[in-house]
Amino acid sequence: MNFAYTIAGSEATGGAGFQADLKTFQQLGVYGMGTLTCIVSFDPNDGWNHRFVPVAPEVVSQQMEAALASQDIDTVKIGMLGHPDTIDAVEAGLKSQPWRHVVLDPVLICKGQEPGMALDTDTALREKILPLATVATPNYFEACTLAGMDGLKTVEDLVEAAARIAGQGPQYVVVKGGIDFPGPDAVDVLWDGEQATVLRAPKIGQERVSGAGCTLAAAITAELAKGASVAGAVRVAKDMVTAGIEARVSARTPFDTVWQGAYRG
Ligand code: PXL
């Protein structure tokens, strides 16, 4: 059995976060395990705004203790952490054992967080978790923020952002151009420390689909847990997200969500 572990937040509609991660793990045939960092509850009576509650840091530590004691796990995905104290707990848990791969989806903002706290959270993520990551998967906005760039207009810009972020710790960086990157294709760049691989798929619609980023990072994690190379894992993950967006599920929320079950390897 291959085990994949996620440290992420709950998003109750099932579109993103922990729920998307576990569905992705299951679909790719790995045994999913997880530690919950926070609970996000969209508010249907307030424009689906994010309501955010952190899980107490000692409970985050206890969950990691339970998971890491129960199995030999060497591959983990980190999603939304949401609070500086959560980041301290996750940093300590990560440092309690060696890892083959730490896949970081650097979720930077959530609408429900206080702006002041959000900045502290971003700084802590960059200083304490990014250096522990072997693979980071920033989206357009996160890549601009982490790389200190105003915008990403060309493939060269995506590569530059990835290389700058790799300079802060992770050997591999996948920058996701997504809907914000100009042109007809959804373009991702994998930087491996020496060279860039460009992955393209035609954009499907012009709207964001919830859970795409979570699914991509979780799929990379599942494939790495099975022993794939990073390049191979990223290729499967891109195919899974493309299939999942094609088969997206509509909801009363502002965004459709990825259907992981559409992917047949
Ligand atoms: O898609 C980013 C994300 C990650 N994790 C949780 C979320 C969201 C977005 O809503 O709620 C828990």
Tab-separated table of C-alpha atoms and ligand atoms in Angstrom:
chain	number	residue	atom	x	y	z
A	1	MET	CA	0.000	0.000	0.000
A	2	ASN	CA	1.158	3.517	-0.778
A	3	PHE	CA	0.211	6.202	1.720
A	4	ALA	CA	-0.360	9.853	0.955
A	5	TYR	CA	-0.867	12.409	3.676
A	6	THR	CA	-2.513	15.825	3.512
A	7	ILE	CA	-2.263	18.667	6.010
A	8	ALA	CA	-5.032	21.019	4.916
A	9	GLY	CA	-8.223	22.865	5.738
A	10	SER	CA	-11.810	21.660	5.439
A	11	GLU	CA	-13.994	23.280	2.796
A	12	ALA	CA	-17.430	21.939	3.604
A	13	THR	CA	-18.991	22.107	0.132
A	14	GLY	CA	-16.440	19.497	-0.952
A	15	GLY	CA	-14.966	21.614	-3.719
A	16	ALA	CA	-11.547	22.417	-2.326
A	17	GLY	CA	-9.162	21.707	0.534
A	18	PHE	CA	-9.061	18.491	2.531
A	19	GLN	CA	-12.129	17.025	0.820
A	20	ALA	CA	-10.625	17.509	-2.655
A	21	ASP	CA	-7.300	16.078	-1.486
A	22	LEU	CA	-8.798	12.842	-0.149
A	23	LYS	CA	-10.922	12.347	-3.285
A	24	THR	CA	-7.818	12.814	-5.404
A	25	PHE	CA	-5.820	10.330	-3.348
A	26	GLN	CA	-8.589	7.735	-3.607
A	27	GLN	CA	-8.946	8.186	-7.367
A	28	LEU	CA	-5.206	7.656	-7.849
A	29	GLY	CA	-5.186	4.488	-5.751
A	30	VAL	CA	-3.293	5.605	-2.672
A	31	TYR	CA	-4.388	5.343	0.937
A	32	GLY	CA	-5.283	8.864	2.068
A	33	MET	CA	-4.481	10.214	5.495
A	34	GLY	CA	-5.004	13.698	6.804
A	35	THR	CA	-4.559	16.373	9.431
A	36	LEU	CA	-7.098	19.206	9.549
A	37	THR	CA	-5.639	22.694	10.022
A	38	CYS	CA	-8.738	24.886	9.834
A	39	ILE	CA	-12.406	24.889	8.953
A	40	VAL	CA	-13.698	27.132	6.164
A	41	SER	CA	-17.493	27.486	5.916
A	42	PHE	CA	-18.722	29.594	3.017
A	43	ASP	CA	-21.675	31.784	4.021
A	44	PRO	CA	-24.587	31.337	1.595
A	45	ASN	CA	-26.312	34.339	3.197
A	46	ASP	CA	-23.337	36.646	2.658
A	47	GLY	CA	-22.200	36.137	-0.923
A	48	TRP	CA	-20.537	32.819	-0.062
A	49	ASN	CA	-17.823	34.674	1.864
A	50	HIS	CA	-15.324	32.501	3.659
A	51	ARG	CA	-15.817	31.999	7.383
A	52	PHE	CA	-12.529	30.757	8.822
A	53	VAL	CA	-11.852	28.973	12.110
A	54	PRO	CA	-8.366	27.608	12.936
A	55	VAL	CA	-7.941	24.240	14.630
A	56	ALA	CA	-6.089	24.662	17.949
A	57	PRO	CA	-2.321	24.187	17.396
A	58	GLU	CA	-2.071	21.404	19.981
A	59	VAL	CA	-4.815	19.519	18.123
A	60	VAL	CA	-2.891	19.938	14.854
A	61	SER	CA	0.163	18.480	16.633
A	62	GLN	CA	-1.881	15.582	18.029
A	63	GLN	CA	-3.263	14.739	14.585
A	64	MET	CA	0.230	14.707	13.108
A	65	GLU	CA	1.469	12.569	15.990
A	66	ALA	CA	-1.323	10.033	15.363
A	67	ALA	CA	-0.840	9.904	11.599
A	68	LEU	CA	2.948	9.663	11.670
A	69	ALA	CA	2.916	6.994	14.387
A	70	SER	CA	0.377	4.847	12.536
A	71	GLN	CA	2.310	4.352	9.285
A	72	ASP	CA	5.673	5.039	7.682
A	73	ILE	CA	4.750	8.056	5.574
A	74	ASP	CA	7.331	9.813	3.408
A	75	THR	CA	5.145	11.956	1.142
A	76	VAL	CA	2.966	14.824	2.332
A	77	LYS	CA	0.905	17.603	0.807
A	78	ILE	CA	0.461	20.881	2.623
A	79	GLY	CA	-2.534	23.026	1.763
A	80	MET	CA	-4.176	25.867	3.644
A	81	LEU	CA	-2.613	26.497	7.050
A	82	GLY	CA	-4.257	29.840	7.740
A	83	HIS	CA	-2.682	31.016	11.003
A	84	PRO	CA	0.896	31.624	12.262
A	85	ASP	CA	0.366	29.326	15.275
A	86	THR	CA	-0.809	26.536	12.960
A	87	ILE	CA	2.337	27.036	10.903
A	88	ASP	CA	4.507	26.633	14.013
A	89	ALA	CA	2.752	23.360	14.867
A	90	VAL	CA	3.063	22.025	11.306
A	91	GLU	CA	6.730	23.061	11.102
A	92	ALA	CA	7.494	21.126	14.294
A	93	GLY	CA	5.564	18.075	13.088
A	94	LEU	CA	7.335	18.088	9.723
A	95	LYS	CA	10.721	18.328	11.431
A	96	SER	CA	9.935	15.299	13.623
A	97	GLN	CA	10.865	12.868	10.843
A	98	PRO	CA	12.542	12.732	7.404
A	99	TRP	CA	10.514	13.144	4.191
A	100	ARG	CA	11.098	12.058	0.628
A	101	HIS	CA	8.699	14.725	-0.652
A	102	VAL	CA	6.912	17.687	0.890
A	103	VAL	CA	4.508	19.165	-1.674
A	104	LEU	CA	3.472	22.689	-0.716
A	105	ASP	CA	0.438	24.366	-2.238
A	106	PRO	CA	1.203	27.848	-0.873
A	107	VAL	CA	-2.381	28.983	-0.227
A	108	LEU	CA	-1.816	32.629	0.659
A	109	ILE	CA	-5.141	34.272	1.207
A	110	CYS	CA	-8.628	33.284	2.130
A	111	LYS	CA	-11.326	35.911	2.117
A	112	GLY	CA	-12.420	35.111	5.680
A	113	GLN	CA	-9.102	35.927	7.309
A	114	GLU	CA	-8.307	39.253	8.919
A	115	PRO	CA	-5.929	41.187	6.639
A	116	GLY	CA	-3.420	41.860	9.446
A	117	MET	CA	-3.207	38.219	10.411
A	118	ALA	CA	-3.091	37.162	6.774
A	119	LEU	CA	0.184	39.031	6.263
A	120	ASP	CA	1.742	37.350	9.317
A	121	THR	CA	0.549	34.015	7.984
A	122	ASP	CA	2.096	34.646	4.563
A	123	THR	CA	5.407	35.636	6.149
A	124	ALA	CA	5.448	32.563	8.404
A	125	LEU	CA	4.606	30.286	5.467
A	126	ARG	CA	7.460	31.732	3.451
A	127	GLU	CA	9.987	31.599	6.301
A	128	LYS	CA	9.077	28.307	7.977
A	129	ILE	CA	7.334	25.987	5.500
A	130	LEU	CA	8.614	26.966	2.035
A	131	PRO	CA	12.222	25.994	2.961
A	132	LEU	CA	10.987	22.497	3.957
A	133	ALA	CA	9.161	21.909	0.666
A	134	THR	CA	10.643	19.804	-2.128
A	135	VAL	CA	7.868	20.764	-4.575
A	136	ALA	CA	5.863	24.023	-4.494
A	137	THR	CA	2.790	24.689	-6.639
A	138	PRO	CA	1.953	28.425	-6.587
A	139	ASN	CA	-0.859	29.784	-8.725
A	140	TYR	CA	-0.514	33.024	-10.697
A	141	PHE	CA	-1.191	35.285	-7.708
A	142	GLU	CA	0.919	33.262	-5.265
A	143	ALA	CA	3.793	33.111	-7.761
A	144	CYS	CA	3.751	36.901	-8.195
A	145	THR	CA	3.743	37.374	-4.414
A	146	LEU	CA	6.442	34.813	-3.605
A	147	ALA	CA	8.673	35.828	-6.532
A	148	GLY	CA	8.178	39.573	-6.031
A	149	MET	CA	6.906	40.095	-9.591
A	150	ASP	CA	4.094	42.412	-10.740
A	151	GLY	CA	2.608	40.111	-13.352
A	152	LEU	CA	3.346	37.072	-15.529
A	153	LYS	CA	2.779	37.712	-19.224
A	154	THR	CA	5.041	35.230	-21.009
A	155	VAL	CA	6.316	31.699	-20.511
A	156	GLU	CA	9.680	33.286	-19.682
A	157	ASP	CA	7.969	35.159	-16.832
A	158	LEU	CA	6.535	31.873	-15.488
A	159	VAL	CA	10.023	30.332	-15.600
A	160	GLU	CA	11.568	33.383	-13.911
A	161	ALA	CA	8.972	33.255	-11.115
A	162	ALA	CA	9.537	29.518	-10.632
A	163	ALA	CA	13.324	29.930	-10.451
A	164	ARG	CA	13.019	32.788	-7.951
A	165	ILE	CA	10.757	30.682	-5.719
A	166	ALA	CA	13.125	27.702	-6.017
A	167	GLY	CA	15.771	30.040	-4.610
A	168	GLN	CA	13.742	30.101	-1.384
A	169	GLY	CA	13.897	26.336	-0.783
A	170	PRO	CA	11.981	23.879	-2.953
A	171	GLN	CA	13.985	22.064	-5.621
A	172	TYR	CA	10.930	21.818	-7.884
A	173	VAL	CA	8.438	24.610	-8.511
A	174	VAL	CA	5.284	24.334	-10.616
A	175	VAL	CA	3.909	27.784	-11.508
A	176	LYS	CA	0.288	27.542	-12.684
A	177	GLY	CA	-0.676	30.247	-15.166
A	178	GLY	CA	-4.361	29.369	-14.992
A	179	ILE	CA	-7.050	31.718	-16.195
A	180	ASP	CA	-4.979	34.863	-15.427
A	181	PHE	CA	-2.177	33.989	-17.850
A	182	PRO	CA	-2.877	35.489	-21.292
A	183	GLY	CA	-3.660	33.280	-24.275
A	184	PRO	CA	-5.820	30.294	-25.181
A	185	ASP	CA	-3.961	27.705	-23.081
A	186	ALA	CA	-3.738	26.862	-19.381
A	187	VAL	CA	0.059	26.932	-19.133
A	188	ASP	CA	2.061	25.481	-16.257
A	189	VAL	CA	5.829	25.507	-15.926
A	190	LEU	CA	7.840	22.926	-13.964
A	191	TRP	CA	11.254	24.238	-12.905
A	192	ASP	CA	13.592	21.486	-11.653
A	193	GLY	CA	16.519	23.626	-10.585
A	194	GLU	CA	18.157	23.508	-13.995
A	195	GLN	CA	15.535	23.572	-16.678
A	196	ALA	CA	11.893	24.293	-17.331
A	197	THR	CA	9.255	21.969	-18.747
A	198	VAL	CA	6.148	23.654	-20.164
A	199	LEU	CA	2.780	21.898	-19.843
A	200	ARG	CA	-0.159	23.195	-21.852
A	201	ALA	CA	-3.817	22.332	-22.233
A	202	PRO	CA	-6.483	24.473	-23.924
A	203	LYS	CA	-8.340	26.627	-21.378
A	204	ILE	CA	-11.783	25.211	-20.631
A	205	GLY	CA	-14.033	28.264	-20.335
A	206	GLN	CA	-12.934	31.563	-18.842
A	207	GLU	CA	-14.053	30.969	-15.270
A	208	ARG	CA	-12.076	29.753	-12.308
A	209	VAL	CA	-13.010	26.254	-11.124
A	210	SER	CA	-12.765	25.571	-7.403
A	211	GLY	CA	-10.435	22.812	-6.276
A	212	ALA	CA	-8.131	22.814	-9.294
A	213	GLY	CA	-5.073	23.847	-7.291
A	214	CYS	CA	-5.804	21.462	-4.434
A	215	THR	CA	-6.362	18.599	-6.880
A	216	LEU	CA	-3.130	19.322	-8.771
A	217	ALA	CA	-0.972	19.301	-5.634
A	218	ALA	CA	-2.767	16.267	-4.189
A	219	ALA	CA	-2.342	14.350	-7.449
A	220	ILE	CA	1.369	15.187	-7.541
A	221	THR	CA	1.593	13.915	-3.952
A	222	ALA	CA	-0.264	10.675	-4.741
A	223	GLU	CA	1.946	9.946	-7.749
A	224	LEU	CA	5.115	10.690	-5.766
A	225	ALA	CA	3.848	8.355	-3.030
A	226	LYS	CA	3.610	5.639	-5.700
A	227	GLY	CA	7.218	6.290	-6.713
A	228	ALA	CA	6.798	8.465	-9.797
A	229	SER	CA	9.373	11.088	-10.758
A	230	VAL	CA	8.384	14.691	-10.157
A	231	ALA	CA	8.055	15.299	-13.901
A	232	GLY	CA	5.862	12.201	-14.269
A	233	ALA	CA	3.761	13.159	-11.257
A	234	VAL	CA	3.158	16.664	-12.582
A	235	ARG	CA	2.081	15.293	-15.981
A	236	VAL	CA	-0.501	12.932	-14.430
A	237	ALA	CA	-1.697	15.737	-12.151
A	238	LYS	CA	-2.188	18.131	-15.064
A	239	ASP	CA	-4.163	15.469	-16.969
A	240	MET	CA	-6.307	14.765	-13.922
A	241	VAL	CA	-7.107	18.452	-13.386
A	242	THR	CA	-7.945	18.914	-17.076
A	243	ALA	CA	-10.296	15.899	-16.999
A	244	GLY	CA	-11.758	17.092	-13.707
A	245	ILE	CA	-12.465	20.571	-15.082
A	246	GLU	CA	-14.034	19.147	-18.243
A	247	ALA	CA	-16.369	17.106	-16.018
A	248	ARG	CA	-16.857	19.916	-13.494
A	249	VAL	CA	-19.772	19.900	-11.088
A	250	SER	CA	-21.963	22.968	-10.870
A	251	ALA	CA	-23.272	24.164	-7.541
A	252	ARG	CA	-25.024	27.210	-6.101
A	253	THR	CA	-21.603	28.506	-5.039
A	254	PRO	CA	-20.017	31.128	-7.362
A	255	PHE	CA	-17.629	28.583	-8.867
A	256	ASP	CA	-18.049	25.134	-10.351
A	257	THR	CA	-15.857	22.455	-8.776
A	258	VAL	CA	-13.473	19.833	-10.118
A	259	TRP	CA	-14.754	16.250	-10.403
A	260	GLN	CA	-11.796	14.014	-9.581
A	261	GLY	CA	-13.794	10.909	-10.450
A	262	ALA	CA	-13.625	11.767	-14.164
A	263	TYR	CA	-9.937	10.860	-14.404
A	264	ARG	CA	-9.103	7.397	-15.723
A	265	GLY	CA	-5.334	6.961	-15.671
B	1	PXL	O1	-8.528	26.615	-3.039
B	1	PXL	C1	-7.884	27.075	-1.929
B	1	PXL	C2	-8.474	26.550	-0.660
B	1	PXL	C3	-7.733	25.644	0.074
B	1	PXL	N1	-8.166	25.146	1.241
B	1	PXL	C4	-9.361	25.506	1.746
B	1	PXL	C5	-10.173	26.403	1.065
B	1	PXL	C6	-9.726	26.936	-0.175
B	1	PXL	C7	-10.585	27.857	-0.916
B	1	PXL	O2	-11.709	28.081	-0.613
B	1	PXL	O3	-11.354	26.758	1.581
B	1	PXL	C8	-9.789	24.934	3.045
